[in-house]
């Protein structure tokens, strides 16, 4: 059994979902998708966050065509209007 199958099998069999944060490139999302990861956390408005993305880059990355992986926004922003703009422009599956 390959690593990908094991990851997918564990998630489905035991109800475990996996999220990896800090993706900054489509190649990273493709790798996570192939590995059977459920969610990729894309950072925005994280002060001094090494993986924090600007609005345009965040939206473009969130729209990367993927098979199974879903992107979620990860932020420390507390302004609801800013968060809403990021969500509307990107189409992410959720927010943390």
GROMACS .gro file of C-alpha atoms in nm:
model
   96
    1UNK     CA    1   0.000   0.000   0.000
    2UNK     CA    2   0.138   0.344  -0.089
    3UNK     CA    3   0.161   0.637   0.152
    4UNK     CA    4  -0.123   0.808  -0.030
    5UNK     CA    5  -0.357   0.513   0.011
    6UNK     CA    6  -0.269   0.478   0.378
    7UNK     CA    7  -0.345   0.844   0.446
    8UNK     CA    8  -0.677   0.830   0.261
    9UNK     CA    9  -0.767   0.500   0.428
   10UNK     CA   10  -0.703   0.636   0.778
   11UNK     CA   11  -0.906   0.948   0.715
   12UNK     CA   12  -1.204   0.757   0.581
   13UNK     CA   13  -1.191   0.465   0.824
   14UNK     CA   14  -1.153   0.655   1.149
   15UNK     CA   15  -1.317   0.987   1.068
   16UNK     CA   16  -0.988   1.172   1.099
   17UNK     CA   17  -0.948   1.479   0.882
   18UNK     CA   18  -0.607   1.632   0.817
   19UNK     CA   19  -0.522   2.001   0.759
   20UNK     CA   20  -0.177   2.128   0.671
   21UNK     CA   21  -0.120   2.503   0.706
   22UNK     CA   22   0.113   2.739   0.526
   23UNK     CA   23   0.083   2.642   0.160
   24UNK     CA   24   0.216   2.919  -0.064
   25UNK     CA   25   0.237   2.759  -0.410
   26UNK     CA   26   0.017   2.545  -0.637
   27UNK     CA   27   0.284   2.272  -0.637
   28UNK     CA   28   0.240   2.238  -0.259
   29UNK     CA   29  -0.137   2.208  -0.299
   30UNK     CA   30  -0.097   1.941  -0.569
   31UNK     CA   31   0.136   1.744  -0.341
   32UNK     CA   32  -0.109   1.764  -0.049
   33UNK     CA   33  -0.396   1.665  -0.278
   34UNK     CA   34  -0.208   1.359  -0.403
   35UNK     CA   35  -0.119   1.265  -0.045
   36UNK     CA   36  -0.485   1.253   0.057
   37UNK     CA   37  -0.483   1.557   0.286
   38UNK     CA   38  -0.831   1.697   0.346
   39UNK     CA   39  -0.760   2.070   0.394
   40UNK     CA   40  -0.483   2.317   0.317
   41UNK     CA   41  -0.464   2.627   0.533
   42UNK     CA   42  -0.383   2.945   0.339
   43UNK     CA   43  -0.273   3.230   0.563
   44UNK     CA   44  -0.384   3.592   0.521
   45UNK     CA   45  -0.349   3.896   0.746
   46UNK     CA   46  -0.121   3.710   0.987
   47UNK     CA   47   0.119   3.980   1.111
   48UNK     CA   48   0.478   3.870   1.067
   49UNK     CA   49   0.345   3.536   0.941
   50UNK     CA   50   0.608   3.372   0.725
   51UNK     CA   51   0.339   3.215   0.505
   52UNK     CA   52   0.091   3.503   0.502
   53UNK     CA   53  -0.036   3.586   0.151
   54UNK     CA   54  -0.163   3.906  -0.004
   55UNK     CA   55  -0.523   3.920  -0.127
   56UNK     CA   56  -0.453   3.851  -0.496
   57UNK     CA   57  -0.209   3.568  -0.430
   58UNK     CA   58  -0.443   3.417  -0.170
   59UNK     CA   59  -0.738   3.420  -0.413
   60UNK     CA   60  -0.533   3.276  -0.700
   61UNK     CA   61  -0.394   2.997  -0.484
   62UNK     CA   62  -0.737   2.914  -0.340
   63UNK     CA   63  -0.870   2.871  -0.695
   64UNK     CA   64  -0.607   2.612  -0.788
   65UNK     CA   65  -0.792   2.319  -0.950
   66UNK     CA   66  -0.767   2.023  -0.712
   67UNK     CA   67  -0.918   1.676  -0.697
   68UNK     CA   68  -1.002   1.635  -0.329
   69UNK     CA   69  -0.814   1.891  -0.121
   70UNK     CA   70  -1.013   2.191   0.005
   71UNK     CA   71  -0.852   2.522   0.094
   72UNK     CA   72  -0.943   2.715   0.407
   73UNK     CA   73  -0.840   3.064   0.509
   74UNK     CA   74  -0.635   3.103   0.826
   75UNK     CA   75  -0.609   3.450   0.979
   76UNK     CA   76  -0.575   3.657   1.292
   77UNK     CA   77  -0.773   3.938   1.126
   78UNK     CA   78  -1.073   4.056   1.330
   79UNK     CA   79  -1.230   4.296   1.080
   80UNK     CA   80  -1.535   4.113   0.938
   81UNK     CA   81  -1.532   4.321   0.617
   82UNK     CA   82  -1.169   4.230   0.540
   83UNK     CA   83  -1.240   3.862   0.608
   84UNK     CA   84  -1.553   3.873   0.391
   85UNK     CA   85  -1.355   4.024   0.101
   86UNK     CA   86  -1.095   3.747   0.119
   87UNK     CA   87  -1.365   3.480   0.133
   88UNK     CA   88  -1.571   3.622  -0.152
   89UNK     CA   89  -1.272   3.665  -0.382
   90UNK     CA   90  -1.123   3.324  -0.313
   91UNK     CA   91  -1.408   3.081  -0.270
   92UNK     CA   92  -1.233   2.895   0.013
   93UNK     CA   93  -1.420   2.616   0.189
   94UNK     CA   94  -1.398   2.777   0.533
   95UNK     CA   95  -1.215   3.008   0.769
   96UNK     CA   96  -1.013   2.958   1.085
   0.00000   0.00000   0.00000
